[in-house]
Amino acid sequence: MLKLYVDQDFFSPYAMAAFAALTEKGLSFEALTRDLAAGQQFEPAYRAQSLTSRVPTLVDGDFALSESSAIIEYLEDAYPDTLRVLPVDLKARARARQLQAWLRSDLLPLRDERSTETVFGRKPVLPLGEAARKAADKLIAVAEAVVPADGGNLFGDWCVADAELALLLKRLTAEEMPPRLSAYAERQWLRPSLVAWRARQAR
C-alpha cells in the first residue's frame, strides 16, 4: 500500500494537494503524520526517505518522494489507468502547472496573515493589512481571469489546481471577494477528497 506522510494537524496545503490527488485517483494509501513542531521531519529515518525533510512524502514500495508537485506528477505517470488529476490537454496542463507554481510562490503577505489555521477554523479571521490586501487583490484578479463564468472547474474536468486555488480563496471571507469566486471556492470545498482531508483534522 502507498504511504503518504503529512503534518500532524493536517494543515499543510501541499500535503492536502497530494492527499486529494491520491483520493481522487482512488488509490489505496495510508496517511501517516509527522509532528513538525517536535521536529519529527528531521529524524534520520524520515530524512532518509524524504530527502528534503518536509511533508508531504510519498512512499511507493522502495521509492520515496517529497514535494507535492513532484508527487502529483509521479502519480500521473505511475498510475496512468486512474483518474487524471492534471488536465490531459497539453496547454491546459501547462496552465494548471503555471497556476500551481504561482499560488505556491506568490501572495506571501496573504498567506502569512491568513494561514491555513485560519482557513480551518483554528485561528480567528482578522482584518487584512495593506500588503495582504494587495496580495488578495492580485489573487482575485487572477481567479476572475481563470474561473469559468459558470463557476465550474477550471479546465472542465476537475484537477488538483482547483483544490489549490480554492484553498487560497478560502483565506478570504465571502465579503472580501466577488460572489462568483466565493461560490466557486465553496463548491470546491465540498469535493469529497477535500471533505475527507478536513475530516482528518477532527480525529
mmCIF file of C-alpha atoms in Angstrom:
data_model
loop_
_atom_site.group_PDB
_atom_site.id
_atom_site.type_symbol
_atom_site.label_atom_id
_atom_site.label_comp_id
_atom_site.label_asym_id
_atom_site.label_seq_id
_atom_site.Cartn_x
_atom_site.Cartn_y
_atom_site.Cartn_z
ATOM 1 C CA MET A 1 0.000 0.000 0.000
ATOM 2 C CA LEU A 2 1.118 3.531 -0.721
ATOM 3 C CA LYS A 3 2.017 5.713 2.248
ATOM 4 C CA LEU A 4 1.677 9.475 2.454
ATOM 5 C CA TYR A 5 3.371 11.374 5.251
ATOM 6 C CA VAL A 6 1.609 14.624 6.163
ATOM 7 C CA ASP A 7 1.713 17.110 9.006
ATOM 8 C CA GLN A 8 0.155 16.034 12.291
ATOM 9 C CA ASP A 9 -2.525 18.748 12.176
ATOM 10 C CA PHE A 10 -3.497 18.233 8.531
ATOM 11 C CA PHE A 11 -2.942 21.946 7.854
ATOM 12 C CA SER A 12 -0.307 21.809 5.097
ATOM 13 C CA PRO A 13 -1.732 22.984 1.758
ATOM 14 C CA TYR A 14 0.928 20.943 -0.040
ATOM 15 C CA ALA A 15 0.061 17.782 1.862
ATOM 16 C CA MET A 16 -3.602 18.496 1.118
ATOM 17 C CA ALA A 17 -2.865 18.606 -2.624
ATOM 18 C CA ALA A 18 -1.085 15.237 -2.539
ATOM 19 C CA PHE A 19 -3.821 13.735 -0.345
ATOM 20 C CA ALA A 20 -6.504 14.989 -2.744
ATOM 21 C CA ALA A 21 -4.633 13.570 -5.736
ATOM 22 C CA LEU A 22 -4.364 10.111 -4.162
ATOM 23 C CA THR A 23 -8.004 10.192 -3.071
ATOM 24 C CA GLU A 24 -9.306 11.343 -6.442
ATOM 25 C CA LYS A 25 -7.301 8.624 -8.179
ATOM 26 C CA GLY A 26 -8.929 6.012 -5.971
ATOM 27 C CA LEU A 27 -5.565 4.674 -4.855
ATOM 28 C CA SER A 28 -5.348 2.856 -1.535
ATOM 29 C CA PHE A 29 -2.956 4.646 0.770
ATOM 30 C CA GLU A 30 -2.138 5.101 4.420
ATOM 31 C CA ALA A 31 -1.853 8.639 5.753
ATOM 32 C CA LEU A 32 0.912 8.869 8.364
ATOM 33 C CA THR A 33 1.768 12.000 10.299
ATOM 34 C CA ARG A 34 4.875 13.858 11.353
ATOM 35 C CA ASP A 35 4.815 16.325 14.253
ATOM 36 C CA LEU A 36 6.580 19.253 12.627
ATOM 37 C CA ALA A 37 6.625 21.321 15.820
ATOM 38 C CA ALA A 38 8.510 18.495 17.540
ATOM 39 C CA GLY A 39 10.946 18.192 14.645
ATOM 40 C CA GLN A 40 9.938 14.677 13.612
ATOM 41 C CA GLN A 41 10.614 15.591 9.992
ATOM 42 C CA PHE A 42 14.313 15.743 10.847
ATOM 43 C CA GLU A 43 14.564 12.272 12.329
ATOM 44 C CA PRO A 44 17.219 10.286 10.434
ATOM 45 C CA ALA A 45 14.855 7.576 9.177
ATOM 46 C CA TYR A 46 12.386 10.108 7.828
ATOM 47 C CA ARG A 47 15.090 12.328 6.354
ATOM 48 C CA ALA A 48 16.478 9.318 4.504
ATOM 49 C CA GLN A 49 13.099 8.855 2.836
ATOM 50 C CA SER A 50 12.044 12.452 2.338
ATOM 51 C CA LEU A 51 15.408 13.833 1.188
ATOM 52 C CA THR A 52 14.130 17.386 1.839
ATOM 53 C CA SER A 53 12.880 16.696 5.399
ATOM 54 C CA ARG A 54 9.462 18.033 4.538
ATOM 55 C CA VAL A 55 5.890 16.894 4.131
ATOM 56 C CA PRO A 56 4.306 15.529 2.139
ATOM 57 C CA THR A 57 6.394 12.482 1.347
ATOM 58 C CA LEU A 58 5.017 9.604 -0.694
ATOM 59 C CA VAL A 59 6.353 6.077 -0.236
ATOM 60 C CA ASP A 60 5.641 3.615 -3.031
ATOM 61 C CA GLY A 61 7.401 0.357 -2.273
ATOM 62 C CA ASP A 62 11.117 1.072 -2.139
ATOM 63 C CA PHE A 63 10.698 4.514 -3.741
ATOM 64 C CA ALA A 64 10.115 7.658 -1.678
ATOM 65 C CA LEU A 65 9.447 11.154 -2.982
ATOM 66 C CA SER A 66 8.795 14.504 -1.330
ATOM 67 C CA GLU A 67 7.439 17.819 -2.676
ATOM 68 C CA SER A 68 3.779 17.754 -3.652
ATOM 69 C CA SER A 69 4.236 18.858 -7.269
ATOM 70 C CA ALA A 70 6.679 16.004 -7.861
ATOM 71 C CA ILE A 71 4.361 13.567 -6.077
ATOM 72 C CA ILE A 72 1.383 14.532 -8.221
ATOM 73 C CA GLU A 73 3.412 14.249 -11.432
ATOM 74 C CA TYR A 74 4.706 10.848 -10.314
ATOM 75 C CA LEU A 75 1.210 9.566 -9.565
ATOM 76 C CA GLU A 76 0.013 10.686 -13.004
ATOM 77 C CA ASP A 77 2.802 8.719 -14.690
ATOM 78 C CA ALA A 78 2.999 5.724 -12.342
ATOM 79 C CA TYR A 79 -0.752 5.082 -12.301
ATOM 80 C CA PRO A 80 -1.941 6.082 -15.789
ATOM 81 C CA ASP A 81 -5.115 3.989 -15.610
ATOM 82 C CA THR A 82 -6.523 6.026 -12.724
ATOM 83 C CA LEU A 83 -8.450 9.298 -12.848
ATOM 84 C CA ARG A 84 -6.237 12.115 -14.119
ATOM 85 C CA VAL A 85 -5.743 14.954 -11.633
ATOM 86 C CA LEU A 86 -3.985 17.233 -14.119
ATOM 87 C CA PRO A 87 -5.534 18.174 -17.472
ATOM 88 C CA VAL A 88 -4.834 15.823 -20.361
ATOM 89 C CA ASP A 89 -4.651 18.653 -22.887
ATOM 90 C CA LEU A 90 -1.076 19.936 -23.186
ATOM 91 C CA LYS A 91 -1.890 23.635 -22.965
ATOM 92 C CA ALA A 92 -4.439 23.223 -20.170
ATOM 93 C CA ARG A 93 -1.939 21.136 -18.202
ATOM 94 C CA ALA A 94 0.706 23.805 -18.663
ATOM 95 C CA ARG A 95 -1.760 26.445 -17.441
ATOM 96 C CA ALA A 96 -2.638 24.319 -14.407
ATOM 97 C CA ARG A 97 1.053 23.958 -13.554
ATOM 98 C CA GLN A 98 1.510 27.707 -14.008
ATOM 99 C CA LEU A 99 -1.290 28.396 -11.546
ATOM 100 C CA GLN A 100 0.055 25.877 -9.048
ATOM 101 C CA ALA A 101 3.550 27.356 -9.199
ATOM 102 C CA TRP A 102 2.212 30.890 -8.786
ATOM 103 C CA LEU A 103 -0.126 30.034 -5.913
ATOM 104 C CA ARG A 104 2.779 28.389 -4.085
ATOM 105 C CA SER A 105 5.329 31.136 -4.629
ATOM 106 C CA ASP A 106 3.445 34.452 -4.540
ATOM 107 C CA LEU A 107 0.897 36.118 -2.248
ATOM 108 C CA LEU A 108 3.111 35.668 0.816
ATOM 109 C CA PRO A 109 1.578 38.548 2.848
ATOM 110 C CA LEU A 110 -1.865 36.993 2.464
ATOM 111 C CA ARG A 111 -0.597 33.518 3.296
ATOM 112 C CA ASP A 112 1.176 34.903 6.366
ATOM 113 C CA GLU A 113 -1.799 36.833 7.729
ATOM 114 C CA ARG A 114 -4.378 34.183 6.878
ATOM 115 C CA SER A 115 -2.635 30.877 7.418
ATOM 116 C CA THR A 116 -4.335 27.552 6.858
ATOM 117 C CA GLU A 117 -5.002 27.527 10.594
ATOM 118 C CA THR A 118 -7.355 30.419 9.903
ATOM 119 C CA VAL A 119 -8.901 28.625 6.923
ATOM 120 C CA PHE A 120 -9.534 25.515 9.002
ATOM 121 C CA GLY A 121 -11.045 27.466 11.890
ATOM 122 C CA ARG A 122 -8.191 27.234 14.388
ATOM 123 C CA LYS A 123 -7.396 30.964 14.387
ATOM 124 C CA PRO A 124 -9.692 33.991 14.181
ATOM 125 C CA VAL A 125 -10.102 35.925 10.937
ATOM 126 C CA LEU A 126 -8.534 39.364 11.420
ATOM 127 C CA PRO A 127 -8.702 42.361 9.050
ATOM 128 C CA LEU A 128 -6.064 42.287 6.333
ATOM 129 C CA GLY A 129 -3.116 44.649 6.442
ATOM 130 C CA GLU A 130 -2.186 46.737 3.427
ATOM 131 C CA ALA A 131 0.294 44.251 1.928
ATOM 132 C CA ALA A 132 -2.070 41.328 2.420
ATOM 133 C CA ARG A 133 -4.911 43.311 0.872
ATOM 134 C CA LYS A 134 -2.797 43.984 -2.211
ATOM 135 C CA ALA A 135 -1.969 40.279 -2.417
ATOM 136 C CA ALA A 136 -5.678 39.491 -2.103
ATOM 137 C CA ASP A 137 -6.460 41.882 -4.946
ATOM 138 C CA LYS A 138 -3.861 40.115 -7.095
ATOM 139 C CA LEU A 139 -5.372 36.725 -6.232
ATOM 140 C CA ILE A 140 -8.862 37.943 -7.081
ATOM 141 C CA ALA A 141 -7.720 39.353 -10.423
ATOM 142 C CA VAL A 142 -6.103 36.068 -11.446
ATOM 143 C CA ALA A 143 -9.029 33.987 -10.162
ATOM 144 C CA GLU A 144 -11.532 36.114 -12.068
ATOM 145 C CA ALA A 145 -9.484 35.538 -15.228
ATOM 146 C CA VAL A 146 -9.357 31.740 -14.907
ATOM 147 C CA VAL A 147 -12.552 30.642 -13.132
ATOM 148 C CA PRO A 148 -15.229 29.947 -15.774
ATOM 149 C CA ALA A 149 -18.243 32.250 -15.941
ATOM 150 C CA ASP A 150 -20.484 29.444 -14.683
ATOM 151 C CA GLY A 151 -18.206 28.852 -11.680
ATOM 152 C CA GLY A 152 -17.314 25.347 -12.798
ATOM 153 C CA ASN A 153 -13.952 23.616 -12.692
ATOM 154 C CA LEU A 154 -11.004 25.479 -14.180
ATOM 155 C CA PHE A 155 -10.446 23.130 -17.110
ATOM 156 C CA GLY A 156 -13.749 21.314 -17.431
ATOM 157 C CA ASP A 157 -12.809 18.149 -15.593
ATOM 158 C CA TRP A 158 -11.684 18.657 -12.007
ATOM 159 C CA CYS A 159 -7.948 18.929 -11.433
ATOM 160 C CA VAL A 160 -5.757 19.459 -8.391
ATOM 161 C CA ALA A 161 -5.276 23.123 -9.333
ATOM 162 C CA ASP A 162 -8.954 23.612 -8.443
ATOM 163 C CA ALA A 163 -8.238 22.454 -4.898
ATOM 164 C CA GLU A 164 -5.188 24.680 -4.581
ATOM 165 C CA LEU A 165 -6.941 27.779 -5.917
ATOM 166 C CA ALA A 166 -9.943 27.148 -3.672
ATOM 167 C CA LEU A 167 -7.707 26.922 -0.614
ATOM 168 C CA LEU A 168 -6.131 30.294 -1.410
ATOM 169 C CA LEU A 169 -9.536 31.858 -1.969
ATOM 170 C CA LYS A 170 -10.756 30.402 1.332
ATOM 171 C CA ARG A 171 -8.231 32.641 3.058
ATOM 172 C CA LEU A 172 -10.639 35.445 2.219
ATOM 173 C CA THR A 173 -14.118 35.904 3.624
ATOM 174 C CA ALA A 174 -17.128 35.849 1.308
ATOM 175 C CA GLU A 175 -17.380 39.610 1.747
ATOM 176 C CA GLU A 176 -13.793 40.120 0.567
ATOM 177 C CA MET A 177 -14.252 38.627 -2.898
ATOM 178 C CA PRO A 178 -16.780 38.611 -5.735
ATOM 179 C CA PRO A 179 -19.762 36.271 -5.210
ATOM 180 C CA ARG A 180 -18.785 34.129 -8.221
ATOM 181 C CA LEU A 181 -15.390 33.343 -6.686
ATOM 182 C CA SER A 182 -16.873 32.711 -3.266
ATOM 183 C CA ALA A 183 -19.342 30.249 -4.808
ATOM 184 C CA TYR A 184 -16.535 28.540 -6.743
ATOM 185 C CA ALA A 185 -14.430 28.127 -3.597
ATOM 186 C CA GLU A 186 -17.385 26.764 -1.614
ATOM 187 C CA ARG A 187 -18.233 24.291 -4.371
ATOM 188 C CA GLN A 188 -14.661 23.041 -4.448
ATOM 189 C CA TRP A 189 -14.614 22.835 -0.664
ATOM 190 C CA LEU A 190 -17.403 20.254 -0.864
ATOM 191 C CA ARG A 191 -15.387 17.996 -3.150
ATOM 192 C CA PRO A 192 -15.271 14.588 -1.370
ATOM 193 C CA SER A 193 -11.460 14.495 -1.379
ATOM 194 C CA LEU A 194 -11.287 17.862 0.400
ATOM 195 C CA VAL A 195 -14.047 16.880 2.807
ATOM 196 C CA ALA A 196 -12.011 13.752 3.609
ATOM 197 C CA TRP A 197 -8.937 15.897 4.284
ATOM 198 C CA ARG A 198 -10.806 18.179 6.662
ATOM 199 C CA ALA A 199 -12.351 15.197 8.427
ATOM 200 C CA ARG A 200 -8.854 14.058 9.403
ATOM 201 C CA GLN A 201 -8.401 17.275 11.392
ATOM 202 C CA ALA A 202 -11.163 16.251 13.798
ATOM 203 C CA ARG A 203 -9.537 12.930 14.690
#
